[in-house]
mmCIF file of C-alpha atoms in Angstrom:
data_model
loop_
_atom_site.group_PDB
_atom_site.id
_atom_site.type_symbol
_atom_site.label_atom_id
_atom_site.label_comp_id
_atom_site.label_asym_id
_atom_site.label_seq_id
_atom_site.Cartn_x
_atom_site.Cartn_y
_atom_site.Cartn_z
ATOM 1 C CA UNK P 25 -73.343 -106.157 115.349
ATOM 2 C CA UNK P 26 -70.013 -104.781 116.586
ATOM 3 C CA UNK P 27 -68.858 -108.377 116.893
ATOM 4 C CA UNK P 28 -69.594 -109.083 113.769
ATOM 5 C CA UNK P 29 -67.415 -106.486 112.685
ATOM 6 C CA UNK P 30 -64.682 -107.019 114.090
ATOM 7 C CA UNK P 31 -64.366 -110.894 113.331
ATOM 8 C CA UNK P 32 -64.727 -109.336 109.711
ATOM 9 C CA UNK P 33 -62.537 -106.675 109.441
ATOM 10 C CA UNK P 34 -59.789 -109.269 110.983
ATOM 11 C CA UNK P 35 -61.156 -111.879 108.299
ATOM 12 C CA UNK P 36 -62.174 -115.046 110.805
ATOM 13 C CA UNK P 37 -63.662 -116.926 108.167
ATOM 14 C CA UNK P 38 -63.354 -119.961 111.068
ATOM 15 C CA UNK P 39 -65.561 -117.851 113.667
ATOM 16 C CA UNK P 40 -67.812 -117.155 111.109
ATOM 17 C CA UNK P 41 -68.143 -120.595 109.888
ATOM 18 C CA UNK P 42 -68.604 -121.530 113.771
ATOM 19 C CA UNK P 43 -71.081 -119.400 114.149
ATOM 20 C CA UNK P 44 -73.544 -119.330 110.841
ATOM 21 C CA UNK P 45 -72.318 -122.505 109.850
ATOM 22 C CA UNK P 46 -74.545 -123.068 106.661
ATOM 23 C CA UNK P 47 -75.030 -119.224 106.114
ATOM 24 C CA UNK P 48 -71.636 -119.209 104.902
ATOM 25 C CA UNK P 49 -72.378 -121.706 101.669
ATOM 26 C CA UNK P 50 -76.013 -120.261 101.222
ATOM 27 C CA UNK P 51 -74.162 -116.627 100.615
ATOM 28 C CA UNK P 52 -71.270 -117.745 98.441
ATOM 29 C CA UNK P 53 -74.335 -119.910 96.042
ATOM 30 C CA UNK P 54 -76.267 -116.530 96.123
ATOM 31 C CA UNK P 55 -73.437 -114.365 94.928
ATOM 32 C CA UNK P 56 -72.162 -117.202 92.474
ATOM 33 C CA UNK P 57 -75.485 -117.696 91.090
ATOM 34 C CA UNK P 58 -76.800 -113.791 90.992
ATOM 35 C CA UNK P 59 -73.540 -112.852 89.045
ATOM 36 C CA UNK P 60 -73.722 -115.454 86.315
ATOM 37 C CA UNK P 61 -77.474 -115.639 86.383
ATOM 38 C CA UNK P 62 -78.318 -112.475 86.192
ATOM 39 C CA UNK P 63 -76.900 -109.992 84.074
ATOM 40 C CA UNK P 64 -77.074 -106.956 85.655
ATOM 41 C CA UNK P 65 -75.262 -107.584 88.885
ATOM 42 C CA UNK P 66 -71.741 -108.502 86.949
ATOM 43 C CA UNK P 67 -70.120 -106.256 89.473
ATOM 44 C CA UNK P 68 -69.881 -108.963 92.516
ATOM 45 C CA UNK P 69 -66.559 -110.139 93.384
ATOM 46 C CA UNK P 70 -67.585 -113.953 92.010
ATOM 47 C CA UNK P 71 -63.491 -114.551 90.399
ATOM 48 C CA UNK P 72 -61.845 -113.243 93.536
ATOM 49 C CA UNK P 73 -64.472 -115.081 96.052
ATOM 50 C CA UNK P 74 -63.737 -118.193 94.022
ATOM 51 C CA UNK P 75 -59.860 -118.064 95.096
ATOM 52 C CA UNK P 76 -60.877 -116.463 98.626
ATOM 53 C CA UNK P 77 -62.837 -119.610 98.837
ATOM 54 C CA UNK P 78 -60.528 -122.360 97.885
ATOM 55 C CA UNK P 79 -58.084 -120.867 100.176
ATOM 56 C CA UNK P 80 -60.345 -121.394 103.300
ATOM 57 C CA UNK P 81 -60.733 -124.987 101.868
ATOM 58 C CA UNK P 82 -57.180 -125.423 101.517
ATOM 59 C CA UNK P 83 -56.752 -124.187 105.087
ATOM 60 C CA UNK P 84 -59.312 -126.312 106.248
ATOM 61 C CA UNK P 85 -61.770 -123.470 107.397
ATOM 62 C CA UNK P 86 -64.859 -124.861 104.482
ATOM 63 C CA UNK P 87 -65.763 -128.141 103.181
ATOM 64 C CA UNK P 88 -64.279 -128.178 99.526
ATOM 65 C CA UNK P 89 -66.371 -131.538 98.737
ATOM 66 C CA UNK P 90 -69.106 -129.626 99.622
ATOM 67 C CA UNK P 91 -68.305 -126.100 98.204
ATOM 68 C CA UNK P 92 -67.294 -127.500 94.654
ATOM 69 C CA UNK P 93 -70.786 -129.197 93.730
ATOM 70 C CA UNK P 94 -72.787 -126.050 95.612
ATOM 71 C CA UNK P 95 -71.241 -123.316 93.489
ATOM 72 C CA UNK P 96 -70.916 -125.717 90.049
ATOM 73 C CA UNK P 97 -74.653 -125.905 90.427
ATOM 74 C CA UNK P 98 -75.066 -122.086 91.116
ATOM 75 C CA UNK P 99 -73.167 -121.046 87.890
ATOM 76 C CA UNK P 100 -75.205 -123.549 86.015
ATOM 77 C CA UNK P 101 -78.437 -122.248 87.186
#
């Protein structure tokens, strides 16, 4: 647990994708989809975690061909 807290408190988005690998997509669809789906959680960080996560993609840390259909279907659901 304290390892886990330290990779986030320095944000290693890479070790975390190394080491949950599809945990990472499964919990930006859940927030995505429990913001826009349901209305009383609009207090998750969807708009910044949006931008948070095209700037992994951009850095080559996620899989934007993968991220963009994922979360497209969340906020549709």
């Amino acid at each position: 647990m304290l390892e886990i807290l330290q990779h986030l408190f320095a944000l290693d988005i890479k070790w975390f994708v190394q080491e949950f690998g599809t945990a990472v997509y499964i919990v930006l669809f859940l927030v995505i989809f429990v913001e826009t789906g349901l209305v009383a959680f609009p207090f998750l960080p969807g708009d910044s975690l949006l931008f948070t996560a095209g700037l992994f993609c951009k850095s080559g840390q996620l899989d934007l061909m993968l991220l963009l259909p994922l979360l497209f279907i969340a906020a549709i659901l």
